[in-house]
CSV table of C-alpha atoms in Angstrom, one decimal:
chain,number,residue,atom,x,y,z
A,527,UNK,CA,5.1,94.3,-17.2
A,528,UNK,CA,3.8,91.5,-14.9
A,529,UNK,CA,6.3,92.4,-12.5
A,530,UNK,CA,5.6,96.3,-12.5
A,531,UNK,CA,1.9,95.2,-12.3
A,532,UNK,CA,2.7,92.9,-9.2
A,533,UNK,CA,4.1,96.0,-7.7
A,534,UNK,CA,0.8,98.0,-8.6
A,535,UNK,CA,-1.7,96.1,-6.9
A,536,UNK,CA,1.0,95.4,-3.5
A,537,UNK,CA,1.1,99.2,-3.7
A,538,UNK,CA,-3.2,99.5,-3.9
A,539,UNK,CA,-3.6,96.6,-1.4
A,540,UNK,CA,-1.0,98.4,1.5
A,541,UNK,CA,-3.2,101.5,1.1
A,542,UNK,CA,-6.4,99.5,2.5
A,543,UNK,CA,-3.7,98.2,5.5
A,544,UNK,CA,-3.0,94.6,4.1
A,545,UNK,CA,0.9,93.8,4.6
A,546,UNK,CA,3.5,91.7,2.8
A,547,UNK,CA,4.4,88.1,4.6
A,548,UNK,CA,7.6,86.6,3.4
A,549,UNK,CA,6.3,83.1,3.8
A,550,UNK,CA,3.0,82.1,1.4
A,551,UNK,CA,1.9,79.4,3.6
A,552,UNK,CA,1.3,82.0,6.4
A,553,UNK,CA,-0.7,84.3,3.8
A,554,UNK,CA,-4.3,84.8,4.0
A,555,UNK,CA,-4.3,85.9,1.0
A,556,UNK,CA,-2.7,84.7,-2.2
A,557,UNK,CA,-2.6,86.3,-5.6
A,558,UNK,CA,-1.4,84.9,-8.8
A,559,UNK,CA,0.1,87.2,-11.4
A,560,UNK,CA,-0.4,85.6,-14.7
A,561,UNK,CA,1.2,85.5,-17.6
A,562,UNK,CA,-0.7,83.9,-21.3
A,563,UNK,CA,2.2,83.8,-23.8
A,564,UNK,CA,3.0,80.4,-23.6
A,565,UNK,CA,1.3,77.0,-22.4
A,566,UNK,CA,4.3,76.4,-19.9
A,567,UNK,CA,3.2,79.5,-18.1
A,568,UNK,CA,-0.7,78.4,-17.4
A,569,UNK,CA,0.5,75.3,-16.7
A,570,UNK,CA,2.7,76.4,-13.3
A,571,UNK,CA,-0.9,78.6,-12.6
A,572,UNK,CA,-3.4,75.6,-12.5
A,573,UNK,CA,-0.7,73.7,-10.0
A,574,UNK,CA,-0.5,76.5,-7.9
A,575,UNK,CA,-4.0,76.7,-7.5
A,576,UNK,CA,-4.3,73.0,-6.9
A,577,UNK,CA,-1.6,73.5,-4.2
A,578,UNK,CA,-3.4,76.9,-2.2
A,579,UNK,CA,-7.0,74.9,-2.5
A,580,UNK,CA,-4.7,72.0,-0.7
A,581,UNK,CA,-4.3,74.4,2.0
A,582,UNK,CA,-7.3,76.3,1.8
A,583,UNK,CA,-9.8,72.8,2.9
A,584,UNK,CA,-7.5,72.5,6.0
A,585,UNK,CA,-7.4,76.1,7.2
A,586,UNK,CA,-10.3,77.9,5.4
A,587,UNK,CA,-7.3,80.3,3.8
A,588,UNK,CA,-6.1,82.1,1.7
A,589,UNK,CA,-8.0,83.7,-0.3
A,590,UNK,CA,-7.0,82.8,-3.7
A,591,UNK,CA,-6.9,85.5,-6.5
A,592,UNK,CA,-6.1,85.0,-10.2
A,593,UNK,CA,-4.7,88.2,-12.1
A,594,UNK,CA,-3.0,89.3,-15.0
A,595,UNK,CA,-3.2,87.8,-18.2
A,596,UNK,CA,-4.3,84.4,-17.9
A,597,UNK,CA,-7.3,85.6,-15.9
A,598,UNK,CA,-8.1,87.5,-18.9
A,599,UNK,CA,-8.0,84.7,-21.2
A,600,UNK,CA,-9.3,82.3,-19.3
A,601,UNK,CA,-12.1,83.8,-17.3
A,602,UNK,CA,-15.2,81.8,-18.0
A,603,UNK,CA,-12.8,78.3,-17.9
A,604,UNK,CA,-11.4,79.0,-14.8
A,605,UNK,CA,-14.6,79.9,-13.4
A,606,UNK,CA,-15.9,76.8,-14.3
A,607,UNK,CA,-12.6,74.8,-13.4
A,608,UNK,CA,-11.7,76.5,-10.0
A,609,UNK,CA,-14.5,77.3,-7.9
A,610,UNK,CA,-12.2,77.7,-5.1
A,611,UNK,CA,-10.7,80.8,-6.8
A,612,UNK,CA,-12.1,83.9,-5.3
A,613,UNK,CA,-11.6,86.5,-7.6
A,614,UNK,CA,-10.3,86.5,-11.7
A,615,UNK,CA,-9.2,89.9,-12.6
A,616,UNK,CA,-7.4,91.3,-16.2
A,617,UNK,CA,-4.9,93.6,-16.3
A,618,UNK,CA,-7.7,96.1,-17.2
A,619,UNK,CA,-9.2,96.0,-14.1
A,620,UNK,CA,-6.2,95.5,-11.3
A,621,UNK,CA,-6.9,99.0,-9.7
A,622,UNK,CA,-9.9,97.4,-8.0
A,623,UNK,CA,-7.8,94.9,-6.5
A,624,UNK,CA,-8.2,96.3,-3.2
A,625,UNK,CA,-11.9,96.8,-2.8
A,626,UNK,CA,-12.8,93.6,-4.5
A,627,UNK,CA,-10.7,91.9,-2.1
A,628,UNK,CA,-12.2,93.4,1.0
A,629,UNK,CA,-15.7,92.4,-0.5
A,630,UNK,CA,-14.4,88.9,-0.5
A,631,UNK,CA,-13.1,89.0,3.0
A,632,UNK,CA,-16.3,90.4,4.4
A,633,UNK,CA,-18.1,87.5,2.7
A,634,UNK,CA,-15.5,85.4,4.3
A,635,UNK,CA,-16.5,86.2,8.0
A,636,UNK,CA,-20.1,86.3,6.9
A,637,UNK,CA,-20.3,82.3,6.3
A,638,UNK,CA,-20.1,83.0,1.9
A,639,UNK,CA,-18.3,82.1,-0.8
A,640,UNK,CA,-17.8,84.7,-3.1
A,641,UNK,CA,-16.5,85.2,-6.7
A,642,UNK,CA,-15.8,87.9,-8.5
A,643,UNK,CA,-14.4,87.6,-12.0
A,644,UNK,CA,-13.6,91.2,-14.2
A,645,UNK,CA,-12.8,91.3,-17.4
A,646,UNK,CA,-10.9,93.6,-19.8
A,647,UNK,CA,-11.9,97.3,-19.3
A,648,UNK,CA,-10.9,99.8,-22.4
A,649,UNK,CA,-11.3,103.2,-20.3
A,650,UNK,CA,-8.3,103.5,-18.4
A,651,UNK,CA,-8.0,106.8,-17.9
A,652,UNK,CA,-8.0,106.8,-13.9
A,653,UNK,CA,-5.3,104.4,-13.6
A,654,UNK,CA,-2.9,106.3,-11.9
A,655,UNK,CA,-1.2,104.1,-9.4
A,656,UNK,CA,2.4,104.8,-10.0
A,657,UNK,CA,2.3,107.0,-6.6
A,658,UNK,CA,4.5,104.9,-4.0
A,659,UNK,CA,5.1,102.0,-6.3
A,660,UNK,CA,8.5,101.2,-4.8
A,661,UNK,CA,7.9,102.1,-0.9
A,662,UNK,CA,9.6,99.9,1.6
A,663,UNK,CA,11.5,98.6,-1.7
A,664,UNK,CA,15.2,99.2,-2.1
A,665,UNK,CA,15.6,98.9,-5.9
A,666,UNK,CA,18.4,99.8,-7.6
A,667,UNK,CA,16.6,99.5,-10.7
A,668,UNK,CA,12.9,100.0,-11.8
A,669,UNK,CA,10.3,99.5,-14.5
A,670,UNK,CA,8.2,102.6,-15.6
A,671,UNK,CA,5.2,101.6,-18.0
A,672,UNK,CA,4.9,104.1,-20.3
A,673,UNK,CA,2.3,102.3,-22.8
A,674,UNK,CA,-0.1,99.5,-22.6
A,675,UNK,CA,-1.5,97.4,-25.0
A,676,UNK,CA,-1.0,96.3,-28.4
A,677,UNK,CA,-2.5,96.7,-32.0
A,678,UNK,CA,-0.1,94.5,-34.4
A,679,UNK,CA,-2.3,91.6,-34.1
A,680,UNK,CA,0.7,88.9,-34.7
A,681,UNK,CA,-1.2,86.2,-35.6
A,682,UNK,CA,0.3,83.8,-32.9
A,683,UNK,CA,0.2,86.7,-30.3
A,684,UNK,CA,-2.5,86.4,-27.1
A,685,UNK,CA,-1.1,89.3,-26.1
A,686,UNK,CA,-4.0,92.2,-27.5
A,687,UNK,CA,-7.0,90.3,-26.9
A,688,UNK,CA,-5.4,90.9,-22.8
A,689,UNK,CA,-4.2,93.6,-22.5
A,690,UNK,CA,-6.5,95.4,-25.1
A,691,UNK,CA,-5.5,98.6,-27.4
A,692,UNK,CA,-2.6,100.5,-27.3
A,693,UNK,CA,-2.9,103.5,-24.7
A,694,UNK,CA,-0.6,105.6,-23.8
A,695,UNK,CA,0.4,107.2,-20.4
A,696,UNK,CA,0.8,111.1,-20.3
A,697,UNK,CA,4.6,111.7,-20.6
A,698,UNK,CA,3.9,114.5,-17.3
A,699,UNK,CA,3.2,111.4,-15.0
A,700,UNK,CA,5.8,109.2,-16.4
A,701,UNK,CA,8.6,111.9,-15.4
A,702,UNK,CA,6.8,112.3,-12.0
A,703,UNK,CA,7.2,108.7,-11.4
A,704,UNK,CA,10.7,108.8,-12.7
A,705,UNK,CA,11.7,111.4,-10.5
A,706,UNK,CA,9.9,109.8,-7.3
A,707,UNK,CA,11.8,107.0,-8.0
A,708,UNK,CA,15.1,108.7,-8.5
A,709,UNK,CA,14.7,110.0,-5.2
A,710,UNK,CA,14.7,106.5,-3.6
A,711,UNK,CA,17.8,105.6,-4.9
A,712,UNK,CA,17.3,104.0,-8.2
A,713,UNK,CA,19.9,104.1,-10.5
A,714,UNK,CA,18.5,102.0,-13.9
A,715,UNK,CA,15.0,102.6,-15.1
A,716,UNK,CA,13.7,100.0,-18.2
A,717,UNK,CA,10.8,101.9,-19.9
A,718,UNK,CA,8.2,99.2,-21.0
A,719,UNK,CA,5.8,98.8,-23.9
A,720,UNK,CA,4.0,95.8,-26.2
A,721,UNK,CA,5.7,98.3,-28.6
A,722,UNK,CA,7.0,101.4,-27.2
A,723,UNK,CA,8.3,103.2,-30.7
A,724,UNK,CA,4.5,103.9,-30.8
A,725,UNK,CA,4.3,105.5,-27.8
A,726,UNK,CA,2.4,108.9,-28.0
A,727,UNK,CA,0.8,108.8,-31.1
A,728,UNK,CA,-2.1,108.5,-29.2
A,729,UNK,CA,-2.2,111.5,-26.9
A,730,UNK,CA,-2.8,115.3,-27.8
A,731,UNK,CA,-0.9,116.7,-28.4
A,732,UNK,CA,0.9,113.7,-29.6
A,733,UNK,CA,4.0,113.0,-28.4
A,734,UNK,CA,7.4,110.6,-30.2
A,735,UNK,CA,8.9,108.1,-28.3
A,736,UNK,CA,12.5,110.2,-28.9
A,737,UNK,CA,10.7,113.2,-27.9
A,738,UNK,CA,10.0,111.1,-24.0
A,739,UNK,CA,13.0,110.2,-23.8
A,740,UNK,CA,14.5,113.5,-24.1
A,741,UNK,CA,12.6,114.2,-21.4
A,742,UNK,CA,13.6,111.8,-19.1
A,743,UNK,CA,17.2,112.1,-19.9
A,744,UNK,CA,17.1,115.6,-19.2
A,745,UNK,CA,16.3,114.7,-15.2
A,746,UNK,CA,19.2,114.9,-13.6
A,747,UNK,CA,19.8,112.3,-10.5
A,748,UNK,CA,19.8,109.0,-12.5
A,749,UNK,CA,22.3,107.1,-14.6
A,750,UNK,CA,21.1,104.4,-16.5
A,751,UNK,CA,18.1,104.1,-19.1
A,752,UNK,CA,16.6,100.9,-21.1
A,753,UNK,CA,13.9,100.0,-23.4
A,754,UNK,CA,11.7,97.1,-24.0
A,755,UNK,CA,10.4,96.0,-26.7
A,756,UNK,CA,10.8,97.4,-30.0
A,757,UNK,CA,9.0,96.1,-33.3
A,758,UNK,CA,10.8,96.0,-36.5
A,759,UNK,CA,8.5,97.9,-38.3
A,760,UNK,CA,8.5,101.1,-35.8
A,761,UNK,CA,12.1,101.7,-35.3
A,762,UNK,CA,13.9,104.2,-36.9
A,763,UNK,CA,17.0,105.7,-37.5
A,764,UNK,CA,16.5,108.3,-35.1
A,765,UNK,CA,15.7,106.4,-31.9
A,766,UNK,CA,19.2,104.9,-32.6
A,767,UNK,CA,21.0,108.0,-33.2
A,768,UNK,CA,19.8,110.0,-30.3
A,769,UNK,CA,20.8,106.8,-27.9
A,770,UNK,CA,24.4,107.3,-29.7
A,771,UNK,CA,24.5,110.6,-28.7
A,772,UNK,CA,23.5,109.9,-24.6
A,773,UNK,CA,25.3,108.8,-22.1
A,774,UNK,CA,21.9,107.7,-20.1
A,775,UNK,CA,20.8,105.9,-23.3
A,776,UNK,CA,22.5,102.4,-22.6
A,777,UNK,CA,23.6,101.0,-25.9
A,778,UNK,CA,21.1,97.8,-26.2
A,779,UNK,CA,18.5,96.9,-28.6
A,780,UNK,CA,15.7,94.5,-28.1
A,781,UNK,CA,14.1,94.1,-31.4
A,782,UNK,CA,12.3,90.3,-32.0
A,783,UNK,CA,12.5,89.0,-35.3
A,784,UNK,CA,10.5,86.1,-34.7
A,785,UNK,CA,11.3,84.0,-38.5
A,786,UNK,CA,13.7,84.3,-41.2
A,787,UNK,CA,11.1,83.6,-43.5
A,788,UNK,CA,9.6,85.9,-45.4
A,789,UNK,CA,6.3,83.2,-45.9
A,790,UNK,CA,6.4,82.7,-42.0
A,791,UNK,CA,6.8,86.5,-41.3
A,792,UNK,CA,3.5,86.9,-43.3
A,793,UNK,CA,1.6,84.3,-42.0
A,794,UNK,CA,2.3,85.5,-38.4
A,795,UNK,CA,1.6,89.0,-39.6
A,796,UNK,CA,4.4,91.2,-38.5
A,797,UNK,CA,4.3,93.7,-41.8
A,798,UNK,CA,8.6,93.6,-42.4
A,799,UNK,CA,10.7,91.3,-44.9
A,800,UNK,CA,13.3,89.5,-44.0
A,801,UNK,CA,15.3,92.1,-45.8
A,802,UNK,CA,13.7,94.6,-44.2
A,803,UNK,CA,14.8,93.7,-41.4
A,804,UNK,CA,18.7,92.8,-41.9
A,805,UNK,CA,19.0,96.1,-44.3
A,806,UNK,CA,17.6,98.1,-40.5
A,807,UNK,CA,20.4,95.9,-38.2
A,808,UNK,CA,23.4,97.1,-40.8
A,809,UNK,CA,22.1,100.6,-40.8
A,810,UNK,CA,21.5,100.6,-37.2
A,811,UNK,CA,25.2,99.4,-36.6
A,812,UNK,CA,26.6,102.0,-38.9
A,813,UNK,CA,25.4,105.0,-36.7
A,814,UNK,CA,25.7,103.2,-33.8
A,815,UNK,CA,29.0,100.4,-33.9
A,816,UNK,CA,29.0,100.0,-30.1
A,817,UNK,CA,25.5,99.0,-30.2
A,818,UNK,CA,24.5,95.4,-28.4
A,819,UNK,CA,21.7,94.0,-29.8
A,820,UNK,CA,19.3,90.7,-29.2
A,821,UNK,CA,15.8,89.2,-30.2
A,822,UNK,CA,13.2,86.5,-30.2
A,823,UNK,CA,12.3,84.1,-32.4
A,824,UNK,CA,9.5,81.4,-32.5
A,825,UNK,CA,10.7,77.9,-34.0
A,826,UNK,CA,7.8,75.6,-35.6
A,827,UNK,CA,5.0,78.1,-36.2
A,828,UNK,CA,2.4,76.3,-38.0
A,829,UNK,CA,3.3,75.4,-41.4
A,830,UNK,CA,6.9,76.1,-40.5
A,831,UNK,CA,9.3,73.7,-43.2
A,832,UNK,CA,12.6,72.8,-43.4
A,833,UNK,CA,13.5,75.7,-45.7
A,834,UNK,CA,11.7,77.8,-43.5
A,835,UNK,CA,13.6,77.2,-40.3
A,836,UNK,CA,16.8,77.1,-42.4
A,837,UNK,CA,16.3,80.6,-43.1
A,838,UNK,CA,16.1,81.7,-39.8
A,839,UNK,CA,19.2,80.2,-38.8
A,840,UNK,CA,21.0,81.8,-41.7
A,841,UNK,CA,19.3,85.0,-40.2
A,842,UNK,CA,20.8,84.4,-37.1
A,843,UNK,CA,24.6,83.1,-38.6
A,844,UNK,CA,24.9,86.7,-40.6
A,845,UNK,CA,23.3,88.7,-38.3
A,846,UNK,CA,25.1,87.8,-34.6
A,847,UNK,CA,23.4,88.7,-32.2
A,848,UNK,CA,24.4,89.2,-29.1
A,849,UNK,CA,21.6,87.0,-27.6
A,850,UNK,CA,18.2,85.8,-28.6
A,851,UNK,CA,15.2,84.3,-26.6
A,852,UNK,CA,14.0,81.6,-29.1
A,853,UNK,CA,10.6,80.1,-28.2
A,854,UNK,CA,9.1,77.1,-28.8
A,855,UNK,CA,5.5,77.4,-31.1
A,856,UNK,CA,2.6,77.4,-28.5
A,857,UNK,CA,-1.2,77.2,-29.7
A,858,UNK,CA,-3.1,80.4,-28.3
A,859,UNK,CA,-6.9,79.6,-28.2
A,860,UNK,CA,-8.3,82.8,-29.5
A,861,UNK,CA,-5.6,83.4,-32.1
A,862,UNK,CA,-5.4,83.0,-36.0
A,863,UNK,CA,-2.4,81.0,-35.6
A,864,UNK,CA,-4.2,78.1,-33.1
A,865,UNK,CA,-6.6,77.7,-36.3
A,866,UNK,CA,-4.2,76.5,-38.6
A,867,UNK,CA,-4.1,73.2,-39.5
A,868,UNK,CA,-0.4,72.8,-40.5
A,869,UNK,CA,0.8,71.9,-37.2
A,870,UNK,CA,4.5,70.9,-36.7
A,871,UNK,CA,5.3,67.8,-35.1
A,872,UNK,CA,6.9,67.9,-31.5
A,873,UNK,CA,9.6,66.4,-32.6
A,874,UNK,CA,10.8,68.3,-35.3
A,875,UNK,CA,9.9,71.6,-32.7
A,876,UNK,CA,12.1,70.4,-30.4
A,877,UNK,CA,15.2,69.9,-32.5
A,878,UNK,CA,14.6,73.0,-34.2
A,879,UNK,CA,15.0,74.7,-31.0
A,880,UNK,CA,17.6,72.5,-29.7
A,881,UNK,CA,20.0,73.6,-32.8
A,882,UNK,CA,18.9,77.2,-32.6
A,883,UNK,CA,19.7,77.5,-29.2
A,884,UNK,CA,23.5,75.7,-29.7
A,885,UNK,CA,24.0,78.0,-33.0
A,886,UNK,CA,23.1,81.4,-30.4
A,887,UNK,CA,25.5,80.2,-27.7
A,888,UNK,CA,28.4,79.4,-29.7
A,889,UNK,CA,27.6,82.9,-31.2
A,890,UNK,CA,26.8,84.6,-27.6
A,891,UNK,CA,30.3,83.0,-26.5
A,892,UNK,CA,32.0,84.3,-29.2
A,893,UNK,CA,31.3,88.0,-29.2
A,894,UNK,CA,32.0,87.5,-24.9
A,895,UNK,CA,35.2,86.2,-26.2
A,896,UNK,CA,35.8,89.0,-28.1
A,897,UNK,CA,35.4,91.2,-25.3
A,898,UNK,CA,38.4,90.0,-23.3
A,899,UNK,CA,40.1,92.7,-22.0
A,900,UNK,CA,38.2,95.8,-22.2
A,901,UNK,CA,36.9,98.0,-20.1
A,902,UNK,CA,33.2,98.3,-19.1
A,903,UNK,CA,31.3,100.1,-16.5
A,904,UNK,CA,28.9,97.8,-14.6
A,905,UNK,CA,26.1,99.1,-12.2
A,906,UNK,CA,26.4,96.8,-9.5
A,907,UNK,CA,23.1,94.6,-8.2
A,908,UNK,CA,24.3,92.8,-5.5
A,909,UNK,CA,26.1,89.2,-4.1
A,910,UNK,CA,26.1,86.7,-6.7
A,911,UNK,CA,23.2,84.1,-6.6
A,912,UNK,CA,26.0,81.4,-7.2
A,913,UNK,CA,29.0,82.2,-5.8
A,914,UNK,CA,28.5,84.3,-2.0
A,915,UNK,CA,32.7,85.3,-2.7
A,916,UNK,CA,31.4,87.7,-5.7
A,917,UNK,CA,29.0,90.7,-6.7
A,918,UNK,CA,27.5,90.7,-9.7
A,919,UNK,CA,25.8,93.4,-11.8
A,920,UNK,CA,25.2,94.8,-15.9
A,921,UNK,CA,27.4,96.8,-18.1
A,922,UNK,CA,26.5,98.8,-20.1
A,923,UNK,CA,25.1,96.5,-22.7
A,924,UNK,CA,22.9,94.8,-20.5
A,925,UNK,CA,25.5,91.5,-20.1
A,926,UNK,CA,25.9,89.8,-16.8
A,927,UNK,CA,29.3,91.0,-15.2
A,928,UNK,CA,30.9,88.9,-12.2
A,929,UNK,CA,33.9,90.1,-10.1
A,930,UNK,CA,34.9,89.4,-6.5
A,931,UNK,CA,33.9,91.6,-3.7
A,932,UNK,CA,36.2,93.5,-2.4
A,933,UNK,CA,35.7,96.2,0.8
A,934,UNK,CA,34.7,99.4,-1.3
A,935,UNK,CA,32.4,98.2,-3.8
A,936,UNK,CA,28.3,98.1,-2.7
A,937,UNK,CA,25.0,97.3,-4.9
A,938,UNK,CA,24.3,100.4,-6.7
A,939,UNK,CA,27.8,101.3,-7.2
A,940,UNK,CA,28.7,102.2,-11.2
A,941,UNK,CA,32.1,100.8,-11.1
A,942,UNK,CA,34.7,100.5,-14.1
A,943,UNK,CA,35.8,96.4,-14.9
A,944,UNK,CA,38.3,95.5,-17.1
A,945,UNK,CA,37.0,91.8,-19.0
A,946,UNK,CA,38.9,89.1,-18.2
A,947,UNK,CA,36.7,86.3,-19.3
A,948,UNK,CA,34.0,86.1,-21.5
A,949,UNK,CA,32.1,83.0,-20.5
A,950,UNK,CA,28.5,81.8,-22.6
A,951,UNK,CA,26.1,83.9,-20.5
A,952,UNK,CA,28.2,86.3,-18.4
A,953,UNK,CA,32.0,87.9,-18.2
A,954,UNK,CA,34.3,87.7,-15.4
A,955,UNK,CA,35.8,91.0,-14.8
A,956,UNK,CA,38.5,92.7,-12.2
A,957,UNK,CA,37.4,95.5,-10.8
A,958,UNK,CA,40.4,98.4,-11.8
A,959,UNK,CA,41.5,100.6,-8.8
């Protein structure tokens, strides 16, 4: 989502005749695209900022802007902290990066400092940017928001009080956007949502998330679709059936569980069981065997014991996952979780994690095993970050695939591998002539 919003306000800011430098120390202006879910993240922000002011008392520039999530949260703090920072603006508000920023610029060359700081805006019915989002971009694949917001309230989760209520995008601008960027070139597009099986229940006529993406698969010049992120409670049998039975539906599930615990699962409000949940992944498999699934989970949530985490890693031993992002508990000022007292100790976070993590490789690495010697088809990205020799790309079930180059092969290619390695995070395939 940051990322598709990045592109967003380049888009809005190359309207008003600003252009990209490849180099940030030759910028004159600077923005910051934020991101709240974790303390790590604000972290990297305030050094950044301490690193542009650096620059900014020898040279007068850039101008240093603060967006996204962070700037949402953290408004009145970082006003306080940063007065260096020009502007703070929420994800609610980025269609006014442009004219904001000329303000600031023409305060510049006046002799002023200015600040602007914008907050969370619930109307956002004009935002319509979408127009041009890729240009001068050659993407293979894209993101295509088609909801924003959230209204779980998970008790640990920052993520509503930033990005507001759930609002949904009208499914006739979604497929022009698709189809502007199918005639670029793009092969993969990765729909996006705090929780996109709720998608349309909002509009009116309202509008099921199957029903979209019947749509979209019925346009013909593309390959490849994904999803992110689904929440337990929303999916449904159908969503999974109708990807078995489309090619353009690539067979992968992204569906957090966040705790085995049915005590944790309550506390952080996410309204399933634990059984609930496992009874959904063995239907889900039924209709659709072929169908490559992963999660996230959160490891020392307050009040978090030993039987507790035990749980969860019995989730993750009968379930197998094909991967999981597991997170480390991070206070949220703002949330109901931050004002529990129950905290768990560092320590006990850490090895948590630490044994989490081992238990998901030695599982990922298995099923990669497994897949020795079948064929997949891989949509090919590009040169390997690692190894110059090789291209790399994702099959079908959103794993890494690494082969060698060879003279016929090119980034954006679909190409058919046969798996001759599984390794922990990727296969090595041959390419089959």
């Amino acid at each position: 989502m940051n990322e598709y919003d990045s592109l967003a306000m380049r888009q809005l800011l190359q309207e008003k005749g600003f252009e990209d430098v490849e180099n940030m120390d030759e910028a004159d202006i600077v923005i910051l695209e934020t991101c709240s879910v974790r303390q790590k993240a604000e972290d990297k922000v305030f050094g950044m900022i301490g690193k542009l002011s650096a620059r900014r008392r020898t040279t007068g520039l850039p101008v240093i802007i603060v967006a996204g999530c962070m700037a949402e949260r953290m408004k009145q703090d970082l006003l306080k902290k940063f007065p260096q920072v020009d502007i703070i603006i929420g994800p609610g508000h980025i269609q006014y990066i442009a004219e904001k920023t000329q303000d600031v610029l023409q305060n510049f060359s006046a002799g002023k400092t200015a600040m602007s700081v914008l907050g969370f805006e619930t109307d956002r019915a004009g935002e319509t940017y979408h127009k041009g989002l890729y240009n001068g971009i050659k993407e293979i694949k894209a993101f295509v928001t088609v909801i924003r917001g959230c209204a779980n309230y998970c008790s640990y989760c920052i993520v509503p009080y930033v990005r507001g209520p759930e609002q949904s995008r009208p499914y006739e601008e979604i497929l022009t956007e698709i189809s502007e960027l199918m005639e670029r070139g793009v092969k993969e597009i990765t729909l996006l949502g705090q929780n996109i099986n709720i998608y349309g229940k909002d509009l009116d006529p309202p509008i099921s998330f199957p029903e979209l993406l019947k749509k979209i698969i019925a346009i013909d010049s593309f390959d490849r679709v994904r999803f992110v992120t689904t929440h337990p409670k929303d999916t449904r049998a159908e969503l999974i059936e109708l990807m078995a039975g489309e090619e353009k539906l690539m067979p992968y599930l992204h569906m957090p569980f966040q705790s085995g615990s049915d005590r944790i699962l309550k506390k952080m409000n996410r309204k399933y069981t634990r059984e609930e949940y496992m009874k959904k992944i063995e239907s889900f498999r039924k209709i659709y065997p072929g169908l490559s699934i992963t999660t996230d989970i959160i490891v020392g949530f307050p009040g978090e014991s030993e039987e507790d985490y035990e749980q969860t890693k019995d989730m993750v031993q009968k379930i197998q996952f094909d991967s999981a992002f597991i997170f480390k508990y991070s206070d949220r000022s703002g949330t109901r979780a931050a004002e529990e007292k129950e905290k768990v100790p560092e320590s006990i976070i850490v090895r948590r994690h630490s044994e989490l993590l081992a238990l998901q490789n030695e599982i990922t690495l298995k099923k990669n095993k497994a897949m020795e010697g079948q064929m997949v088809h891989v949509l090919v990205e590009g040169e390997s970050k690692t190894n110059p020799t090789r291209l790399t790309g994702r099959t079908e079930q959103n794993k890494i695939a690494v082969f060698e180059k060879n003279n016929t092969v090119k980034a954006g290619d679909i190409i058919k591998v046969k798996v001759a390695t599984g390794c922990s995070h990727s296969l090595y395939c041959k390419i089959l002539k």
